[in-house]
Short mmCIF file of C-alpha atoms in Angstrom, two decimals:
data_model
loop_
_atom_site.label_atom_id
_atom_site.label_comp_id
_atom_site.label_asym_id
_atom_site.label_seq_id
_atom_site.Cartn_x
_atom_site.Cartn_y
_atom_site.Cartn_z
CA UNK A 1 0.20 -15.00 -14.05
CA UNK A 2 -2.17 -16.75 -13.43
CA UNK A 3 -6.06 -16.25 -15.12
CA UNK A 4 -7.85 -20.08 -13.45
CA UNK A 5 -11.27 -19.51 -12.28
CA UNK A 6 -14.61 -18.19 -14.10
CA UNK A 7 -14.99 -15.01 -16.52
CA UNK A 8 -16.06 -12.45 -14.29
CA UNK A 9 -18.71 -9.90 -16.51
CA UNK A 10 -16.07 -7.02 -15.93
CA UNK A 11 -13.06 -6.79 -14.05
CA UNK A 12 -9.56 -4.49 -14.07
CA UNK A 13 -7.51 -4.63 -17.73
CA UNK A 14 -4.94 -3.49 -16.94
CA UNK A 15 -2.25 -4.00 -14.01
CA UNK A 16 1.42 -1.84 -13.05
CA UNK A 17 2.30 -2.23 -10.05
CA UNK A 18 5.39 1.14 -9.24
CA UNK A 19 8.15 0.65 -7.00
CA UNK A 20 7.76 4.22 -5.52
CA UNK A 21 11.32 4.11 -3.16
CA UNK A 22 12.42 2.06 -0.44
CA UNK A 23 12.81 1.95 2.62
CA UNK A 24 15.80 0.58 4.73
CA UNK A 25 14.98 -1.04 8.39
CA UNK A 26 15.15 -3.46 10.98
CA UNK A 27 13.20 -7.21 9.16
CA UNK A 28 11.87 -6.50 12.83
CA UNK A 29 9.12 -3.70 11.45
CA UNK A 30 7.65 -6.70 9.11
CA UNK A 31 8.39 -9.99 10.64
CA UNK A 32 7.49 -10.27 14.76
CA UNK A 33 10.46 -11.98 16.58
CA UNK A 34 13.14 -11.40 14.00
CA UNK A 35 16.41 -11.64 14.33
CA UNK A 36 17.64 -8.32 15.76
CA UNK A 37 20.15 -6.81 13.58
CA UNK A 38 18.29 -8.54 10.08
CA UNK A 39 18.24 -5.64 8.02
CA UNK A 40 16.19 -5.54 4.88
CA UNK A 41 16.03 -2.88 1.93
CA UNK A 42 11.94 -3.78 0.98
CA UNK A 43 9.81 -1.72 -1.98
CA UNK A 44 7.26 1.20 -1.47
CA UNK A 45 4.66 0.09 -3.05
CA UNK A 46 1.77 1.33 -5.67
CA UNK A 47 -0.31 -0.67 -7.78
CA UNK A 48 -2.41 1.09 -11.02
CA UNK A 49 -5.78 -0.94 -11.93
CA UNK A 50 -7.07 0.44 -14.82
CA UNK A 51 -10.85 0.68 -14.58
CA UNK A 52 -14.36 1.08 -16.12
CA UNK A 53 -13.12 5.40 -16.76
CA UNK A 54 -9.78 4.70 -16.14
CA UNK A 55 -6.71 4.60 -13.61
CA UNK A 56 -7.40 3.50 -9.64
CA UNK A 57 -4.19 3.78 -8.19
CA UNK A 58 -4.10 2.02 -4.55
CA UNK A 59 -1.39 3.93 -2.40
CA UNK A 60 1.02 7.24 -3.26
CA UNK A 61 4.23 6.71 -1.74
CA UNK A 62 6.15 8.66 -0.14
CA UNK A 63 6.23 12.96 0.93
CA UNK A 64 9.55 13.42 -0.82
CA UNK A 65 8.68 17.14 1.41
CA UNK A 66 9.29 15.64 4.79
CA UNK A 67 12.42 14.01 3.49
CA UNK A 68 14.10 16.07 0.93
CA UNK A 69 14.33 19.53 3.17
CA UNK A 70 17.03 18.97 6.34
CA UNK A 71 14.70 20.04 8.35
CA UNK A 72 11.74 18.20 7.74
CA UNK A 73 13.59 15.50 8.41
CA UNK A 74 14.93 15.43 11.31
CA UNK A 75 11.35 16.22 12.47
CA UNK A 76 10.02 13.33 11.01
CA UNK A 77 12.86 11.17 10.33
CA UNK A 78 15.21 11.60 13.65
CA UNK A 79 16.36 7.62 14.47
CA UNK A 80 18.89 6.96 12.11
CA UNK A 81 17.72 2.45 12.06
CA UNK A 82 14.85 3.77 9.54
CA UNK A 83 15.85 4.96 6.06
CA UNK A 84 13.62 6.29 3.04
CA UNK A 85 15.52 6.46 0.11
CA UNK A 86 14.36 7.98 -2.81
CA UNK A 87 13.96 6.66 -6.24
CA UNK A 88 15.39 10.26 -9.01
CA UNK A 89 15.58 13.65 -7.70
CA UNK A 90 11.74 14.38 -9.10
CA UNK A 91 8.83 13.28 -7.24
CA UNK A 92 8.67 9.19 -7.06
CA UNK A 93 4.52 9.39 -8.53
CA UNK A 94 5.05 11.29 -11.50
CA UNK A 95 8.31 9.64 -12.50
CA UNK A 96 7.27 6.12 -12.22
CA UNK A 97 3.63 7.11 -13.95
CA UNK A 98 6.07 8.76 -16.82
CA UNK A 99 7.40 5.55 -17.02
CA UNK A 100 4.70 4.05 -17.52
CA UNK A 101 3.64 6.27 -20.34
CA UNK A 102 0.43 7.62 -17.55
CA UNK A 103 -0.34 11.01 -17.07
CA UNK A 104 -1.48 12.03 -13.49
CA UNK A 105 -4.61 13.63 -15.15
CA UNK A 106 -5.34 9.96 -15.98
CA UNK A 107 -6.17 8.45 -12.37
CA UNK A 108 -10.42 8.52 -11.33
CA UNK A 109 -9.12 7.60 -8.45
CA UNK A 110 -7.77 5.85 -5.63
CA UNK A 111 -7.16 4.26 -2.67
CA UNK A 112 -5.15 3.03 0.99
CA UNK A 113 -4.28 0.54 2.60
CA UNK A 114 -3.60 2.52 5.87
CA UNK A 115 -2.07 6.22 6.01
CA UNK A 116 1.03 5.19 7.67
CA UNK A 117 3.93 7.98 5.68
CA UNK A 118 4.88 5.68 3.17
CA UNK A 119 1.42 5.09 1.24
CA UNK A 120 -0.22 8.40 1.82
CA UNK A 121 2.43 10.70 1.84
CA UNK A 122 1.68 11.33 -2.27
CA UNK A 123 -1.48 12.41 -1.42
CA UNK A 124 -1.03 16.08 -1.99
CA UNK A 125 -1.38 15.09 -6.09
CA UNK A 126 -4.77 14.02 -5.73
CA UNK A 127 -5.75 16.69 -3.50
CA UNK A 128 -9.11 18.16 -4.96
CA UNK A 129 -9.03 16.67 -7.82
CA UNK A 130 -10.11 12.58 -7.38
CA UNK A 131 -11.94 10.46 -4.62
CA UNK A 132 -9.61 9.11 -1.72
CA UNK A 133 -11.08 5.07 -1.03
CA UNK A 134 -10.24 4.92 2.94
CA UNK A 135 -11.11 3.37 6.48
CA UNK A 136 -13.36 4.88 8.25
CA UNK A 137 -11.68 3.65 11.11
CA UNK A 138 -8.25 4.66 9.97
CA UNK A 139 -9.04 7.80 8.57
CA UNK A 140 -10.27 8.74 12.84
CA UNK A 141 -7.41 7.83 14.43
CA UNK A 142 -5.70 9.94 11.89
CA UNK A 143 -6.86 12.56 12.72
CA UNK A 144 -8.34 11.71 16.02
CA UNK A 145 -5.79 14.89 17.15
CA UNK A 146 -3.94 12.76 19.93
CA UNK A 147 0.35 12.51 19.40
CA UNK A 148 0.40 8.81 18.79
CA UNK A 149 -0.14 8.49 15.96
CA UNK A 150 2.28 10.68 14.54
CA UNK A 151 4.83 8.22 16.96
CA UNK A 152 3.11 5.53 14.57
CA UNK A 153 4.55 7.18 11.72
CA UNK A 154 1.40 8.38 10.80
CA UNK A 155 2.19 11.97 9.93
CA UNK A 156 -0.78 14.57 9.54
CA UNK A 157 0.55 17.08 6.80
CA UNK A 158 0.17 13.80 4.47
CA UNK A 159 -3.11 13.62 4.71
CA UNK A 160 -5.49 16.64 6.89
CA UNK A 161 -6.53 18.55 3.96
CA UNK A 162 -10.38 19.25 3.53
CA UNK A 163 -9.83 19.31 -0.13
CA UNK A 164 -9.31 15.42 -0.27
CA UNK A 165 -12.57 13.60 -1.65
CA UNK A 166 -12.88 11.24 1.66
CA UNK A 167 -14.88 7.15 0.67
CA UNK A 168 -14.86 6.39 3.70
CA UNK A 169 -15.88 2.95 4.06
CA UNK A 170 -16.57 -0.13 6.56
CA UNK A 171 -15.55 -3.25 5.79
CA UNK A 172 -15.27 -4.95 2.77
CA UNK A 173 -16.41 -2.52 -0.21
CA UNK A 174 -15.95 -3.01 -3.85
CA UNK A 175 -14.63 0.52 -4.95
CA UNK A 176 -14.40 0.07 -8.15
CA UNK A 177 -15.35 -2.83 -11.08
CA UNK A 178 -13.21 -5.68 -9.72
CA UNK A 179 -11.88 -3.67 -6.79
CA UNK A 180 -12.74 -4.83 -3.39
CA UNK A 181 -11.27 -3.32 0.07
CA UNK A 182 -11.66 -6.13 2.18
CA UNK A 183 -10.66 -4.96 5.73
CA UNK A 184 -7.75 -6.49 7.37
CA UNK A 185 -7.22 -4.35 10.37
CA UNK A 186 -4.27 -4.43 13.44
CA UNK A 187 -0.48 -3.32 11.48
CA UNK A 188 -3.50 -0.29 11.19
CA UNK A 189 -7.05 0.45 13.60
CA UNK A 190 -8.33 0.43 9.22
CA UNK A 191 -5.95 -1.21 7.34
CA UNK A 192 -7.22 -2.80 3.55
CA UNK A 193 -5.89 -4.80 1.21
CA UNK A 194 -7.23 -5.36 -1.94
CA UNK A 195 -8.97 -7.83 -4.39
CA UNK A 196 -8.70 -7.72 -7.57
CA UNK A 197 -10.49 -9.69 -10.41
CA UNK A 198 -8.97 -9.67 -13.59
CA UNK A 199 -11.47 -9.69 -17.16
CA UNK A 200 -12.01 -12.10 -18.28
CA UNK A 201 -11.02 -14.20 -15.24
CA UNK A 202 -8.46 -14.52 -12.21
CA UNK A 203 -6.79 -12.14 -9.93
CA UNK A 204 -4.86 -11.14 -7.58
CA UNK A 205 -4.72 -10.13 -3.43
CA UNK A 206 -2.69 -7.62 -2.75
CA UNK A 207 -1.81 -7.42 1.40
CA UNK A 208 0.09 -4.45 1.22
CA UNK A 209 1.08 -4.64 5.32
CA UNK A 210 -1.15 -6.95 6.15
CA UNK A 211 1.43 -9.38 5.61
CA UNK A 212 4.88 -7.24 4.16
CA UNK A 213 6.27 -10.71 3.38
CA UNK A 214 6.52 -13.73 1.80
CA UNK A 215 7.14 -15.69 4.76
CA UNK A 216 4.38 -13.71 6.34
CA UNK A 217 2.29 -15.67 4.60
CA UNK A 218 3.80 -18.86 3.64
CA UNK A 219 4.65 -19.83 7.81
CA UNK A 220 1.68 -17.51 9.17
CA UNK A 221 4.41 -15.19 11.05
CA UNK A 222 2.40 -12.10 12.33
CA UNK A 223 3.97 -8.25 11.28
CA UNK A 224 6.25 -6.36 13.99
CA UNK A 225 4.34 -2.65 13.91
CA UNK A 226 1.14 -3.36 14.69
CA UNK A 227 -1.50 -0.38 16.63
CA UNK A 228 -3.47 -1.60 19.14
CA UNK A 229 -3.41 -4.86 19.46
CA UNK A 230 -1.29 -7.82 20.35
CA UNK A 231 0.90 -8.97 17.36
CA UNK A 232 -1.05 -12.62 17.05
CA UNK A 233 -3.78 -10.79 16.36
CA UNK A 234 -1.87 -9.96 12.53
CA UNK A 235 -2.74 -14.35 11.69
CA UNK A 236 -5.98 -14.04 11.48
CA UNK A 237 -5.95 -11.30 8.23
CA UNK A 238 -4.02 -12.94 7.33
CA UNK A 239 -5.18 -16.48 7.08
CA UNK A 240 -8.18 -14.44 5.76
CA UNK A 241 -6.60 -13.28 3.09
CA UNK A 242 -5.09 -17.40 2.36
CA UNK A 243 -8.43 -18.66 2.26
CA UNK A 244 -9.67 -15.72 -0.44
CA UNK A 245 -7.48 -16.52 -2.56
CA UNK A 246 -7.24 -20.37 -1.98
CA UNK A 247 -11.01 -20.27 -2.70
CA UNK A 248 -10.37 -17.52 -5.61
CA UNK A 249 -7.51 -19.30 -7.31
CA UNK A 250 -5.80 -15.79 -7.26
CA UNK A 251 -2.05 -15.08 -6.22
CA UNK A 252 -1.17 -13.34 -2.99
CA UNK A 253 1.27 -10.79 -3.21
CA UNK A 254 2.83 -9.66 -0.12
CA UNK A 255 3.50 -5.93 0.79
CA UNK A 256 7.35 -4.70 0.79
CA UNK A 257 9.16 -8.51 -0.67
CA UNK A 258 12.35 -7.36 -2.78
CA UNK A 259 12.13 -10.71 -3.84
CA UNK A 260 8.43 -10.45 -4.70
CA UNK A 261 8.07 -7.30 -5.61
CA UNK A 262 10.73 -6.43 -8.25
CA UNK A 263 9.57 -10.16 -10.39
CA UNK A 264 6.20 -9.99 -11.11
CA UNK A 265 6.44 -5.77 -11.33
CA UNK A 266 8.65 -7.04 -14.20
CA UNK A 267 6.66 -10.51 -15.36
CA UNK A 268 3.21 -8.53 -15.38
CA UNK A 269 4.81 -5.56 -17.93
CA UNK A 270 6.06 -8.15 -20.30
CA UNK A 271 2.46 -9.66 -19.94
CA UNK A 272 1.25 -6.48 -21.63
CA UNK A 273 3.01 -5.39 -24.15
#
């Protein structure tokens, strides 16, 4: 695990990566201009960060009801080209937490990278319980009442709950000691990535959907799914994240890479055990 650089007075003590499902989809969703017919099975990410006061969760996975109920699945996932896959019979977040030996009640705050259904669907677990960090532009778009967000897989049913204690940011902001949300709009209007400083030095930059795959980062390829911008505009956030990672000596982690995610999950698990 990467630990170079100067020590920090305060930072994240432990990182646990969660796989909250998978999605089978065309590669062109992740990489603009990818060959037609090329498909991937991409992990759905969640990240637990042990901070002062408890655990911070980054992203929450799917709303299982929209997948398991036949009528709701036809309503929200009608296109056979995209297939959401759940990891087991129960709630993916609860099952993943149990596997890590962490209780849902141990989570003291949540942050969502953006409001797509594979990232915000588990917010139902936290309504009325803990604060939820989001970019103001993202939430405004999701709650706009316009039909466009649903066409981009942003389902209001996942997050339109008056009990959610939203903490809305306007740009880069530290949301916990050692955790900074970085605005990386393009994939969605208020997408945010996260810089994580580890206690004692070193850290990670988690791109989430600002860069799904390693090739988005290494070859600076635009992402395939955008809202309100030209695909080429998504290269700028990738370059910004690369600059932050290089400047600090941190590892830049793509959001849905089917090789990187399980490998890093195992690496971190072994490191902390």
